[in-house]
Coordinates of C-alpha atoms and ligand atoms in Angstrom, one line a residue:
M213 CA -13.3 -26.6 -14.5
P214 CA -12.6 -23.3 -16.4
I215 CA -9.3 -22.9 -18.2
F216 CA -7.0 -19.9 -18.5
R217 CA -3.9 -19.2 -20.5
A218 CA -2.2 -15.8 -20.1
P219 CA -2.1 -14.1 -23.6
V220 CA 1.7 -13.4 -23.3
Q221 CA 2.4 -13.4 -27.1
D222 CA -0.3 -10.9 -27.6
T223 CA 1.0 -8.6 -24.8
L224 CA 4.5 -8.8 -26.3
F225 CA 3.2 -8.0 -29.8
V226 CA 1.4 -4.9 -28.5
L227 CA 4.2 -3.7 -26.3
N228 CA 7.2 -4.4 -28.5
D229 CA 5.9 -4.1 -32.0
V230 CA 2.8 -1.8 -31.9
L231 CA 3.7 0.6 -29.1
G232 CA 7.5 0.6 -29.6
Y233 CA 8.3 -0.3 -25.9
E234 CA 12.0 0.1 -26.5
R235 CA 11.6 3.8 -27.5
Y236 CA 10.9 4.5 -23.8
S237 CA 14.2 3.0 -22.6
N238 CA 15.3 6.5 -21.4
L239 CA 12.6 6.5 -18.7
A240 CA 13.5 5.4 -15.2
G241 CA 12.9 1.7 -14.8
F242 CA 12.5 0.8 -18.4
S243 CA 16.2 -0.1 -18.9
D244 CA 15.8 -2.6 -16.0
A245 CA 12.9 -4.2 -17.9
S246 CA 14.6 -4.5 -21.4
P247 CA 12.5 -6.6 -23.9
D248 CA 14.1 -9.9 -22.9
V249 CA 13.6 -9.1 -19.2
L250 CA 10.0 -8.0 -20.0
E251 CA 9.4 -11.4 -21.7
A252 CA 10.8 -13.3 -18.7
I253 CA 8.6 -11.3 -16.2
L254 CA 5.5 -11.9 -18.3
A255 CA 6.2 -15.6 -18.5
E256 CA 6.7 -15.8 -14.7
G257 CA 3.5 -13.7 -14.1
A258 CA 1.7 -16.0 -16.4
K259 CA 2.8 -19.1 -14.5
L260 CA 1.7 -17.7 -11.2
A261 CA -1.7 -16.6 -12.6
E262 CA -2.4 -19.9 -14.4
N263 CA -1.0 -22.3 -11.8
V264 CA -1.6 -20.7 -8.4
M265 CA -4.3 -18.0 -8.7
H266 CA -6.6 -19.5 -11.3
P267 CA -7.2 -22.9 -9.6
L268 CA -8.5 -20.9 -6.5
N269 CA -11.0 -18.9 -8.5
R270 CA -13.9 -21.4 -8.1
V271 CA -12.8 -22.2 -4.6
G272 CA -13.2 -18.5 -3.7
D273 CA -16.6 -18.3 -5.4
M274 CA -18.0 -21.4 -3.6
E275 CA -16.5 -20.8 -0.1
G276 CA -16.7 -17.1 0.1
C277 CA -15.4 -15.2 3.2
V278 CA -16.7 -15.8 6.7
R279 CA -16.9 -13.3 9.5
N280 CA -16.2 -15.0 12.8
D281 CA -17.8 -14.1 16.1
D282 CA -14.8 -12.1 17.2
G283 CA -15.1 -9.9 14.1
S284 CA -12.2 -11.5 12.3
V285 CA -12.7 -12.7 8.7
T286 CA -11.5 -16.0 7.2
T287 CA -10.8 -15.9 3.5
P288 CA -11.3 -19.0 1.3
K289 CA -8.9 -21.9 1.6
G290 CA -5.6 -21.3 -0.2
F291 CA -6.0 -17.6 -0.6
K292 CA -3.5 -16.7 2.0
E293 CA -0.9 -19.1 0.6
A294 CA -1.4 -17.8 -2.9
F295 CA -1.1 -14.2 -1.7
D296 CA 2.1 -15.2 0.1
Q297 CA 3.5 -16.4 -3.2
Y298 CA 2.5 -13.2 -4.8
R299 CA 4.2 -11.0 -2.3
E300 CA 7.2 -13.2 -1.9
G301 CA 7.7 -13.0 -5.7
G302 CA 7.9 -9.2 -5.3
W303 CA 4.8 -8.6 -7.5
M304 CA 3.3 -6.1 -5.1
G305 CA 6.2 -3.6 -5.5
L306 CA 6.9 -4.2 -9.1
A307 CA 6.4 -0.6 -10.1
V308 CA 7.1 1.0 -6.7
P309 CA 10.4 3.0 -6.3
A310 CA 13.3 1.0 -5.0
E311 CA 13.8 3.3 -1.9
F312 CA 10.5 1.9 -0.5
G313 CA 11.4 -1.7 -1.2
G314 CA 9.9 -1.9 -4.7
Q315 CA 11.6 -2.9 -8.0
G316 CA 11.0 0.4 -9.7
L317 CA 9.9 -1.3 -13.0
P318 CA 7.5 0.4 -15.4
Y319 CA 3.8 0.6 -14.4
T320 CA 3.2 -0.8 -17.9
V321 CA 4.7 -4.1 -16.9
H322 CA 2.6 -4.1 -13.7
S323 CA -0.5 -3.5 -15.9
A324 CA 0.4 -6.3 -18.3
V325 CA 0.8 -8.8 -15.5
G326 CA -2.2 -7.4 -13.7
E327 CA -4.5 -8.5 -16.6
Y328 CA -3.3 -12.1 -16.2
M329 CA -3.8 -12.1 -12.4
S330 CA -7.3 -10.5 -12.5
A331 CA -8.4 -12.9 -15.3
A332 CA -7.1 -15.8 -13.2
N333 CA -8.8 -14.7 -9.9
M334 CA -10.4 -11.3 -9.7
A335 CA -11.5 -11.5 -6.1
L336 CA -8.1 -12.6 -4.8
M337 CA -6.3 -9.9 -6.8
M338 CA -8.4 -7.2 -5.1
Y339 CA -6.5 -7.6 -1.9
P340 CA -3.1 -6.6 -3.5
G341 CA -5.0 -4.2 -5.9
L342 CA -6.4 -2.1 -3.1
T343 CA -3.0 -2.1 -1.4
Q344 CA -1.4 -0.8 -4.5
G345 CA -3.9 2.1 -4.6
A346 CA -3.1 2.9 -1.0
I347 CA 0.6 2.8 -1.7
A348 CA 0.1 5.3 -4.6
A349 CA -1.8 7.7 -2.3
V350 CA 0.9 7.6 0.4
L351 CA 3.7 8.0 -2.1
V352 CA 2.1 11.1 -3.5
H353 CA 0.6 12.7 -0.4
G354 CA 2.5 11.3 2.5
T355 CA 5.2 13.1 4.6
D356 CA 8.7 11.5 4.6
E357 CA 7.9 10.1 8.0
Q358 CA 4.6 8.6 6.8
K359 CA 6.3 7.1 3.8
A360 CA 9.0 5.5 5.9
T361 CA 6.4 4.2 8.4
W362 CA 3.8 2.7 6.1
L363 CA 5.2 2.0 2.7
P364 CA 7.9 -0.6 3.1
K365 CA 5.5 -3.1 4.8
M366 CA 2.8 -2.5 2.3
V367 CA 5.2 -2.9 -0.6
E368 CA 6.4 -6.1 1.0
G369 CA 2.8 -7.2 1.3
A370 CA 3.1 -7.8 5.0
W371 CA 0.4 -5.1 5.5
T372 CA -2.4 -4.5 3.0
G373 CA -4.5 -1.4 2.3
T374 CA -8.1 -0.4 1.8
M375 CA -10.0 2.7 0.6
N376 CA -13.0 3.8 2.8
L377 CA -15.2 6.3 1.0
T378 CA -18.7 4.9 1.0
E379 CA -21.3 5.4 3.9
P380 CA -24.8 4.2 4.0
H381 CA -26.3 7.5 2.8
C382 CA -23.4 8.5 0.7
G383 CA -21.9 6.8 -2.4
T384 CA -21.4 8.9 -5.5
D385 CA -22.1 12.1 -3.6
L386 CA -19.2 12.2 -1.2
G387 CA -20.1 15.7 -0.1
L388 CA -22.7 14.0 2.1
L389 CA -20.3 12.1 4.2
R390 CA -20.6 12.2 8.0
S391 CA -17.6 10.3 9.4
K392 CA -15.7 12.7 11.6
A393 CA -12.2 13.4 12.8
V394 CA -11.4 15.1 16.1
P395 CA -7.9 16.4 16.7
N396 CA -6.0 14.8 19.6
G397 CA -3.8 17.8 20.0
D398 CA -0.6 15.8 19.1
G399 CA -1.1 15.8 15.3
S400 CA -3.2 12.7 15.3
Y401 CA -7.0 12.4 15.2
K402 CA -9.9 10.3 16.6
I403 CA -11.9 8.9 13.7
S404 CA -15.5 7.9 14.1
G405 CA -18.2 6.8 11.7
Q406 CA -19.5 3.9 9.7
K407 CA -18.2 2.9 6.2
I408 CA -20.0 0.3 4.1
F409 CA -19.0 -1.9 1.2
I410 CA -15.3 -1.8 2.1
S411 CA -13.4 -4.3 -0.1
A412 CA -10.7 -6.2 1.8
G413 CA -11.8 -4.3 4.9
E414 CA -11.0 -7.3 7.2
H415 CA -9.2 -10.6 6.4
D416 CA -6.5 -13.0 7.5
M417 CA -4.0 -12.5 4.8
S418 CA -1.7 -9.8 6.3
D419 CA -0.3 -8.7 9.7
N420 CA -1.9 -5.3 9.6
I421 CA -4.5 -3.5 7.4
I422 CA -3.9 0.2 6.6
H423 CA -7.3 1.9 6.0
L424 CA -7.4 5.1 4.1
V425 CA -10.5 6.8 5.4
L426 CA -12.4 9.9 4.3
A427 CA -13.7 11.9 7.2
R428 CA -14.6 15.5 8.1
I429 CA -12.5 17.3 10.6
E430 CA -14.7 18.9 13.4
G431 CA -15.7 22.4 12.2
A432 CA -14.7 21.8 8.5
P433 CA -17.0 23.1 5.8
E434 CA -20.0 21.1 4.5
G435 CA -19.7 19.4 1.2
V436 CA -16.7 18.1 -0.6
K437 CA -14.6 21.1 0.4
G438 CA -14.5 19.8 4.0
I439 CA -13.3 16.3 3.5
S440 CA -9.9 15.0 4.6
L441 CA -8.1 11.7 4.2
F442 CA -6.7 9.7 7.1
I443 CA -4.5 6.7 7.6
V444 CA -6.1 4.4 10.2
P445 CA -4.2 1.2 10.9
K446 CA -6.0 -1.9 12.2
F447 CA -3.1 -2.3 14.7
N448 CA -1.4 0.8 16.1
I449 CA 2.3 0.9 15.4
D450 CA 4.6 0.4 18.4
A451 CA 7.9 2.2 19.0
S452 CA 9.8 -0.3 16.9
G453 CA 7.5 0.1 13.9
N454 CA 5.6 -3.2 14.4
P455 CA 1.9 -3.8 14.9
G456 CA 1.0 -3.2 18.6
T457 CA -2.3 -2.5 20.3
R458 CA -5.6 -3.0 18.5
N459 CA -7.0 0.2 17.1
A460 CA -10.8 1.0 17.5
V461 CA -11.7 -0.1 14.0
S462 CA -13.7 -3.3 13.4
C463 CA -15.7 -5.2 10.9
G464 CA -19.3 -5.2 11.8
S465 CA -20.5 -7.6 9.1
I466 CA -19.6 -8.8 5.6
E467 CA -22.0 -8.3 2.7
E468 CA -23.8 -11.2 1.0
K469 CA -23.3 -10.3 -2.6
M470 CA -23.7 -11.4 -6.2
G471 CA -20.1 -12.1 -7.1
I472 CA -16.4 -11.7 -6.1
H473 CA -17.3 -14.0 -3.1
G474 CA -13.6 -14.5 -2.4
N475 CA -13.2 -10.8 -1.5
S476 CA -14.5 -9.6 1.9
T477 CA -16.8 -6.6 1.4
C478 CA -17.1 -5.2 4.9
V479 CA -19.1 -2.8 7.0
M480 CA -16.3 -1.0 9.0
N481 CA -17.0 0.7 12.3
Y482 CA -14.6 3.4 13.5
D483 CA -15.1 4.3 17.2
E484 CA -12.6 7.0 18.0
A485 CA -9.9 5.1 16.1
H486 CA -6.4 6.6 16.1
G487 CA -5.7 8.1 12.7
F488 CA -3.3 10.4 10.9
L489 CA -4.0 13.1 8.3
L490 CA -2.7 12.2 4.8
G491 CA -2.1 15.2 2.6
E492 CA -3.7 18.6 3.5
A493 CA -6.7 19.2 5.8
N494 CA -9.8 19.5 3.6
G495 CA -7.8 18.2 0.6
G496 CA -9.0 14.6 1.1
L497 CA -10.8 14.3 -2.2
K498 CA -7.8 15.3 -4.2
A499 CA -5.7 12.8 -2.2
M500 CA -8.2 10.1 -2.6
F501 CA -8.3 10.7 -6.3
T502 CA -4.7 9.7 -6.7
M503 CA -5.8 6.4 -5.4
M504 CA -9.0 6.3 -7.4
N505 CA -7.4 7.1 -10.8
E506 CA -5.0 4.2 -10.3
A507 CA -7.9 2.1 -9.1
R508 CA -10.1 3.1 -12.0
L509 CA -7.5 1.9 -14.5
G510 CA -7.2 -1.3 -12.5
V511 CA -11.0 -1.8 -12.6
G512 CA -11.0 -1.2 -16.4
L513 CA -8.4 -3.9 -16.5
Q514 CA -10.7 -6.2 -14.5
G515 CA -13.4 -5.8 -17.3
L516 CA -10.9 -6.8 -19.9
A517 CA -9.6 -9.6 -17.8
V518 CA -13.0 -11.2 -17.3
S519 CA -13.8 -10.8 -20.9
E520 CA -10.6 -12.6 -21.9
V521 CA -11.0 -15.6 -19.6
A522 CA -14.7 -15.9 -20.4
Y523 CA -13.8 -15.8 -24.1
Q524 CA -11.1 -18.5 -23.8
N525 CA -13.6 -20.8 -22.1
A526 CA -16.2 -20.1 -24.8
V527 CA -13.7 -21.0 -27.5
A528 CA -12.8 -24.3 -25.9
Y529 CA -16.5 -25.2 -25.5
A530 CA -17.4 -24.2 -29.0
K531 CA -14.7 -26.5 -30.4
D532 CA -15.8 -29.4 -28.2
R533 CA -19.6 -29.2 -28.1
I534 CA -21.3 -30.9 -31.1
Q535 CA -24.8 -29.7 -32.1
G536 CA -26.4 -29.5 -35.5
R537 CA -24.7 -29.3 -38.9
S538 CA -23.0 -26.4 -40.6
L539 CA -25.3 -24.4 -42.9
T540 CA -22.9 -25.2 -45.8
G541 CA -22.7 -29.0 -45.2
P542 CA -21.1 -31.2 -42.5
K543 CA -17.7 -30.2 -41.3
A544 CA -17.1 -33.2 -39.1
P545 CA -18.8 -36.0 -41.1
D546 CA -17.3 -38.7 -38.9
K547 CA -19.3 -37.3 -36.0
K548 CA -23.1 -37.2 -35.5
A549 CA -23.0 -33.4 -35.5
D550 CA -20.6 -30.6 -36.1
P551 CA -18.9 -28.6 -33.3
I552 CA -20.9 -25.5 -32.7
I553 CA -17.9 -23.3 -33.8
V554 CA -19.1 -23.9 -37.4
H555 CA -22.2 -21.8 -36.8
P556 CA -22.0 -18.2 -37.9
D557 CA -23.9 -16.9 -34.8
I558 CA -21.4 -18.7 -32.5
R559 CA -18.6 -17.1 -34.6
R560 CA -20.2 -13.7 -34.2
K561 CA -20.0 -14.0 -30.5
L562 CA -16.4 -15.3 -30.4
M563 CA -15.2 -12.8 -33.0
T564 CA -16.8 -9.9 -31.1
M565 CA -15.1 -10.9 -27.9
K566 CA -11.8 -11.6 -29.5
A567 CA -11.8 -8.3 -31.5
F568 CA -12.6 -6.4 -28.3
N569 CA -10.1 -8.1 -26.0
E570 CA -7.1 -7.6 -28.3
A571 CA -7.9 -3.9 -28.9
G572 CA -8.8 -3.5 -25.2
R573 CA -5.4 -4.9 -24.2
A574 CA -3.7 -2.4 -26.6
L575 CA -5.7 0.5 -25.2
V576 CA -4.8 -0.4 -21.6
L577 CA -1.1 -0.8 -22.4
W578 CA -1.0 2.4 -24.4
T579 CA -2.6 4.2 -21.4
A580 CA -0.2 2.5 -19.0
I581 CA 2.8 3.7 -21.1
N582 CA 1.4 7.2 -21.0
S583 CA 1.2 6.8 -17.2
D584 CA 4.9 6.0 -17.1
V585 CA 5.7 8.9 -19.4
A586 CA 3.6 11.2 -17.2
H587 CA 5.4 10.2 -14.1
R588 CA 8.9 9.5 -15.3
S589 CA 9.7 11.7 -18.3
E590 CA 12.1 14.6 -17.8
D591 CA 10.5 16.5 -20.7
D592 CA 7.8 18.9 -19.6
A593 CA 5.9 18.8 -22.9
E594 CA 6.0 15.0 -23.1
R595 CA 4.8 14.7 -19.5
R596 CA 2.0 17.1 -20.0
A597 CA 0.8 15.4 -23.1
A598 CA 0.9 12.0 -21.4
D599 CA -0.9 13.3 -18.4
D600 CA -3.6 14.7 -20.7
H601 CA -4.0 11.3 -22.3
M602 CA -4.3 9.6 -18.9
G603 CA -7.0 12.0 -17.7
L604 CA -9.0 11.6 -20.9
M605 CA -8.7 7.8 -21.1
T606 CA -9.3 6.9 -17.4
P607 CA -13.1 7.2 -17.6
V608 CA -13.1 5.6 -21.1
V609 CA -11.0 2.6 -19.9
K610 CA -13.0 2.2 -16.8
G611 CA -16.5 2.7 -18.3
V612 CA -16.2 1.0 -21.6
L613 CA -14.0 -1.9 -20.7
T614 CA -16.2 -2.9 -17.7
D615 CA -19.5 -2.5 -19.6
K616 CA -18.1 -4.7 -22.3
G617 CA -16.5 -7.0 -19.8
F618 CA -19.9 -7.8 -18.4
E619 CA -21.6 -8.0 -21.8
H620 CA -18.9 -10.4 -23.0
A621 CA -19.2 -12.6 -19.9
V622 CA -22.9 -13.0 -20.8
M623 CA -22.0 -13.6 -24.4
A624 CA -19.5 -16.3 -23.5
Q625 CA -22.1 -17.8 -21.2
Q626 CA -24.5 -17.9 -24.1
V627 CA -22.1 -20.0 -26.1
F628 CA -22.6 -22.7 -23.4
G629 CA -26.4 -22.6 -23.8
G630 CA -28.0 -24.0 -20.7
H631 CA -24.6 -25.4 -19.5
G632 CA -23.5 -21.8 -19.0
Y633 CA -26.4 -21.1 -16.7
I634 CA -25.6 -23.9 -14.2
E635 CA -22.6 -23.5 -12.0
E636 CA -20.6 -26.5 -13.2
H637 CA -18.7 -24.8 -16.0
G638 CA -17.9 -21.6 -14.1
M639 CA -19.4 -19.3 -16.7
S640 CA -22.0 -18.0 -14.2
Q641 CA -19.2 -16.9 -11.9
F642 CA -17.7 -14.7 -14.7
V643 CA -21.0 -13.0 -15.2
R644 CA -21.5 -12.4 -11.5
D645 CA -17.9 -11.3 -10.9
A646 CA -17.8 -8.9 -13.9
R647 CA -21.0 -7.1 -12.8
I648 CA -19.4 -5.2 -9.9
A649 CA -16.7 -3.6 -12.1
M650 CA -19.5 -1.5 -13.7
I651 CA -20.5 -0.2 -10.3
Y652 CA -17.6 0.4 -8.0
E653 CA -14.8 3.1 -8.4
G654 CA -17.6 5.4 -9.6
A655 CA -20.5 3.8 -11.4
N656 CA -20.2 3.9 -15.2
G657 CA -22.8 6.6 -15.6
V658 CA -20.6 8.7 -13.4
Q659 CA -17.5 7.9 -15.5
A660 CA -19.5 9.1 -18.6
L661 CA -20.3 12.3 -16.8
D662 CA -16.7 12.8 -15.8
L663 CA -15.7 12.4 -19.5
V664 CA -18.3 14.7 -20.9
G665 CA -18.5 17.2 -18.0
R666 CA -14.9 17.5 -17.0
K667 CA -12.4 15.9 -19.2
L668 CA -13.5 17.2 -22.6
G669 CA -13.4 20.8 -21.7
L670 CA -10.2 20.7 -19.6
N671 CA -7.5 23.2 -20.7
G672 CA -9.7 24.3 -23.7
G673 CA -10.1 20.7 -24.9
R674 CA -6.4 20.1 -25.3
A675 CA -6.5 16.4 -24.5
V676 CA -9.3 15.6 -26.8
Q677 CA -7.9 17.6 -29.7
A678 CA -4.6 15.8 -29.3
F679 CA -6.4 12.4 -29.5
F680 CA -8.3 13.6 -32.6
K681 CA -5.0 14.6 -34.2
D682 CA -3.4 11.3 -33.4
V683 CA -6.2 9.3 -35.0
G684 CA -6.7 11.7 -37.9
E685 CA -3.0 11.7 -38.8
F686 CA -2.9 7.9 -38.7
C687 CA -5.8 7.8 -41.2
E688 CA -4.1 10.4 -43.3
A689 CA -0.7 8.7 -43.3
N690 CA -2.2 5.5 -44.6
R691 CA -4.7 7.1 -47.0
G692 CA -2.9 5.9 -50.2
D693 CA -2.3 2.4 -48.8
E694 CA -4.7 0.0 -50.5
Q695 CA -4.2 -2.8 -48.0
M696 CA -5.1 -0.4 -45.1
A697 CA -8.1 1.1 -46.9
P698 CA -10.8 -1.1 -45.3
Y699 CA -9.5 -0.3 -41.9
T700 CA -8.8 3.4 -42.3
K701 CA -12.1 4.1 -44.0
A702 CA -14.0 2.7 -41.1
L703 CA -11.8 4.3 -38.6
K704 CA -12.1 7.7 -40.3
K705 CA -15.9 7.3 -40.3
G706 CA -15.9 6.6 -36.6
L707 CA -13.7 9.6 -36.0
N708 CA -16.0 11.8 -38.0
D709 CA -18.9 10.6 -35.8
L710 CA -17.0 11.3 -32.7
Q711 CA -16.0 14.8 -33.8
A712 CA -19.6 15.5 -34.8
A713 CA -20.8 14.2 -31.3
T714 CA -18.2 16.5 -29.6
M715 CA -19.4 19.5 -31.6
W716 CA -23.0 18.6 -30.7
L717 CA -22.0 18.6 -27.1
V718 CA -20.2 22.0 -27.4
Q719 CA -23.3 23.5 -29.0
N720 CA -26.0 21.9 -26.9
G721 CA -24.4 20.8 -23.6
M722 CA -23.6 24.2 -22.1
S723 CA -26.9 25.7 -22.8
N724 CA -28.8 22.8 -21.3
P725 CA -26.7 20.5 -19.0
D726 CA -29.3 17.8 -19.2
N727 CA -28.3 17.4 -22.9
A728 CA -24.8 16.6 -21.8
G729 CA -26.0 14.2 -19.1
A730 CA -28.4 12.5 -21.6
A731 CA -25.6 12.2 -24.2
S732 CA -22.9 11.0 -21.8
T733 CA -23.1 7.2 -21.9
D734 CA -23.5 7.1 -25.7
Y735 CA -20.6 9.6 -26.0
M736 CA -18.3 7.5 -23.8
H737 CA -19.0 4.3 -25.8
L738 CA -18.6 6.2 -29.1
F739 CA -15.2 7.5 -27.8
G740 CA -14.3 3.9 -26.7
L741 CA -15.1 2.5 -30.2
V742 CA -12.8 5.1 -31.9
A743 CA -10.0 4.5 -29.4
L744 CA -10.3 0.7 -29.8
G745 CA -10.6 1.2 -33.6
Y746 CA -7.4 3.3 -33.6
M747 CA -5.7 0.4 -31.7
W748 CA -6.9 -2.0 -34.4
G749 CA -5.6 0.4 -37.1
R750 CA -2.1 0.4 -35.5
M751 CA -2.1 -3.4 -34.8
V752 CA -3.1 -4.2 -38.4
K753 CA -0.5 -1.8 -39.8
T754 CA 2.2 -3.5 -37.7
A755 CA 1.0 -6.9 -38.7
Q756 CA 1.0 -6.0 -42.4
D757 CA 4.6 -4.6 -42.1
K758 CA 5.7 -7.8 -40.3
L759 CA 4.2 -10.0 -43.0
A760 CA 5.9 -7.9 -45.7
T761 CA 9.3 -7.9 -44.1
G762 CA 9.4 -11.5 -42.8
A763 CA 7.1 -12.9 -40.2
N764 CA 9.7 -15.0 -38.4
G765 CA 7.4 -18.0 -38.1
S766 CA 4.5 -16.0 -36.8
A767 CA 2.6 -15.5 -40.1
D768 CA -0.5 -17.1 -38.7
F769 CA -0.5 -14.8 -35.8
Y770 CA -0.3 -11.7 -38.0
E771 CA -2.8 -13.0 -40.6
T772 CA -5.2 -13.6 -37.7
K773 CA -4.7 -10.0 -36.6
L774 CA -5.7 -8.8 -40.1
V775 CA -9.0 -10.8 -40.0
T776 CA -9.9 -9.9 -36.5
G777 CA -9.2 -6.2 -37.1
L778 CA -11.4 -6.3 -40.2
Y779 CA -14.2 -7.9 -38.2
F780 CA -13.9 -5.0 -35.7
M781 CA -14.1 -2.5 -38.5
E782 CA -17.0 -4.2 -40.3
R783 CA -19.1 -5.4 -37.4
V784 CA -18.3 -3.3 -34.4
M785 CA -17.2 0.1 -35.6
P786 CA -20.5 1.0 -37.3
E787 CA -22.1 1.3 -33.8
T788 CA -20.6 4.8 -33.7
A789 CA -23.4 6.0 -36.0
A790 CA -26.1 4.7 -33.7
H791 CA -24.4 6.4 -30.7
L792 CA -24.2 9.7 -32.6
A793 CA -27.9 9.4 -33.8
R794 CA -29.1 8.7 -30.2
L795 CA -27.1 11.4 -28.4
S796 CA -28.1 14.0 -31.0
T797 CA -31.7 13.7 -30.1
G798 CA -30.9 15.5 -26.8
S799 CA -32.6 15.3 -23.5
A800 CA -36.1 16.6 -24.2
T801 CA -38.0 13.3 -24.5
M802 CA -35.9 11.6 -21.8
M803 CA -36.8 14.4 -19.3
A804 CA -40.4 15.0 -20.5
L805 CA -42.3 12.7 -18.1
A806 CA -43.0 13.8 -14.5
A807 CA -41.5 11.4 -11.9
E808 CA -45.1 10.2 -11.2
A809 CA -45.5 9.0 -14.7
F810 CA -43.0 6.2 -14.2
Ligands
FAD3 C1 -18.8 -5.2 -3.9 C2 -18.5 -3.8 -3.6 C3 -17.3 -3.3 -3.3 C4 -17.1 -2.0 -3.0 N1 -15.8 -1.6 -2.6 C5 -15.7 -0.3 -2.1 C6 -14.5 0.1 -1.4 O1 -13.6 -0.7 -1.3 N2 -14.5 1.3 -0.9 C7 -15.5 2.2 -1.0 O2 -15.4 3.3 -0.5 N3 -16.6 1.9 -1.7 C8 -16.7 0.6 -2.2 N4 -17.9 0.3 -2.8 C9 -18.9 1.2 -3.0 C10 -19.1 1.7 -4.4 O3 -18.0 2.4 -4.9 C11 -20.4 2.5 -4.5 O4 -21.5 1.5 -4.4 C12 -20.6 3.3 -5.8 O5 -19.6 4.3 -5.7 C13 -22.0 3.8 -6.0 O6 -22.5 4.4 -4.8 P1 -23.9 4.0 -4.3 O7 -23.9 2.5 -4.2 O8 -24.2 4.7 -3.0 O9 -24.9 4.4 -5.4 P2 -25.5 5.9 -5.6 O10 -24.5 6.9 -5.4 O11 -26.7 6.0 -4.7 O12 -25.9 5.9 -7.1 C14 -27.1 5.1 -7.6 C15 -27.2 5.3 -9.1 O13 -27.3 6.7 -9.4 C16 -26.3 7.1 -10.3 N5 -26.0 8.5 -9.9 C17 -25.6 9.0 -8.7 N6 -25.4 10.3 -8.8 C18 -25.5 10.6 -10.1 C19 -25.4 11.9 -10.8 N7 -25.0 13.0 -10.2 N8 -25.6 11.8 -12.1 C20 -26.0 10.7 -12.8 N9 -26.1 9.5 -12.1 C21 -25.9 9.5 -10.8 C22 -25.2 6.2 -10.1 O14 -24.4 6.1 -11.3 C23 -25.9 4.9 -9.8 O15 -26.2 4.2 -11.0 C24 -18.1 -1.1 -3.2 C25 -19.4 -1.5 -3.6 C26 -19.6 -2.8 -3.8 C27 -21.0 -3.3 -4.1

């Protein structure tokens, strides 16, 4: 049975000591989550994740969801009760404004707890996760009446939400979508079409399901310019605001899939279903992006979460499993063999995962704080800078953290040898679950294109220049510090590679867009390494300061940070050079063969 312990101490270190959480107490909601309250919330979230969500992870994987003959879907045993505890605990509305029934606390706190929940049970957490995305879209684009009608019940968790973009012939290229909307003449629409792969499309965990559906209003332009977003409830709402008659939307089937078996992935059929325009006509993509940006950060978090839980299980196994002797002589002479944690190659795997997870957590929380600043600060310049950061980091967090999440699930599985491949230890589930995060919410290749093709050049490169300045100034400020030298030297080298790659793109990407496309995935990972390296620089600096000024009984924790950070700089950071070398070769060879030659 896999284990999971929420890394609360590490989250608190990052938030309080590295990112200076208290500095943001002027922002709405932050004073209600003062550091002691923050600690209490994280502890409560950890308990729910460890004791309620996590024990159901294997159950969900083995049982999966079942579509019944009447089109209803039954979720795995215990899922509904666990979800009830989640919503009754107020977790759904943690960061939603109080006027809609939420607690108005920082999104940062929501993200911190979100990591624990997704690590404990990724499939289960997708039901509330999609609802939170739908809440975000209605909050930003809904009319006052729509907000009053839909939000309180969703925030309460009595109703859940979905996002319906994908159609059989149309995934990445939403301009191809065919679902249509015909005006009823009273402001509402008849929505028809088929959507596939809809997560949480049908289930038994809530009284109503609020589908957000992309469709084309009759006569609207072709392509993405003619797409609108609609609210389509499973049950129409009666005069008193409760679920009434059944709407013409149904689950045609659920997909048999590789992982996240506990989440129902549905084919949804809309047969003149009653729907309501959300946001402007033909402005659907923009409205959906509100939901998708939130969801992309959430998916990045899933990558980190699976990497963390897989790592924890690999560590436990490596301490327990005895095989062979240490290269430098027996470490457990009383036993017939040493625990495999003595072997350098096992250490390489564990350290790689650990070094990534801790920096990944810091990157997610740094981005989450920027989200709070972007939405809650009263200072225009501060808001703009934070919004720039969010836009730039969203594809990096989504693409890099999920690619690495899968890689690390495999790495942790490898620590188990053959015992990782069979189902008994649960390692195979982590591999299968982590895989989807690289695909949905925009496949990672598309995230890389978003970074290179859109985000880099936005506002004359303002966001990327601000990031370079942050990292460069950090290296400069610590230049004379001998203790920091091994860290800042490696980080500066990584930054130089990233700046060279950016310059290469400016010089070669415009003249031949295939060069930008060919460089994009390497560039995204190079960017991710520098961002993670910067997080390590800041964590190490904080740990050194703590050790110098009194570690308050946590000296081991800080010493461990110094070693893990050094491992990252020595063993992971050098990959920036390979990414730069690869991307600088351009697209010529990659594009040289005719399609027939493959
Ligand atoms: C389990 C699961 C859950 C899902 N949940 C939802 C959901 O809740 N709601 C929803 O709407 N959808 C959902 N999806 C759909 C998912 O978002 C899509 O599968 C994804 O966006 C990719 O679309 P596609 O599968 O049609 O692939 P395609 O768009 O056909 O892409 C195929 C490959 O080509 C690449 N590619 C495509 N265009 C380009 C380009 N211009 N440049 C470079 N590369 C390109 C892609 O990166 C990908 O690798 C889910 C899918 C799965 C499997």
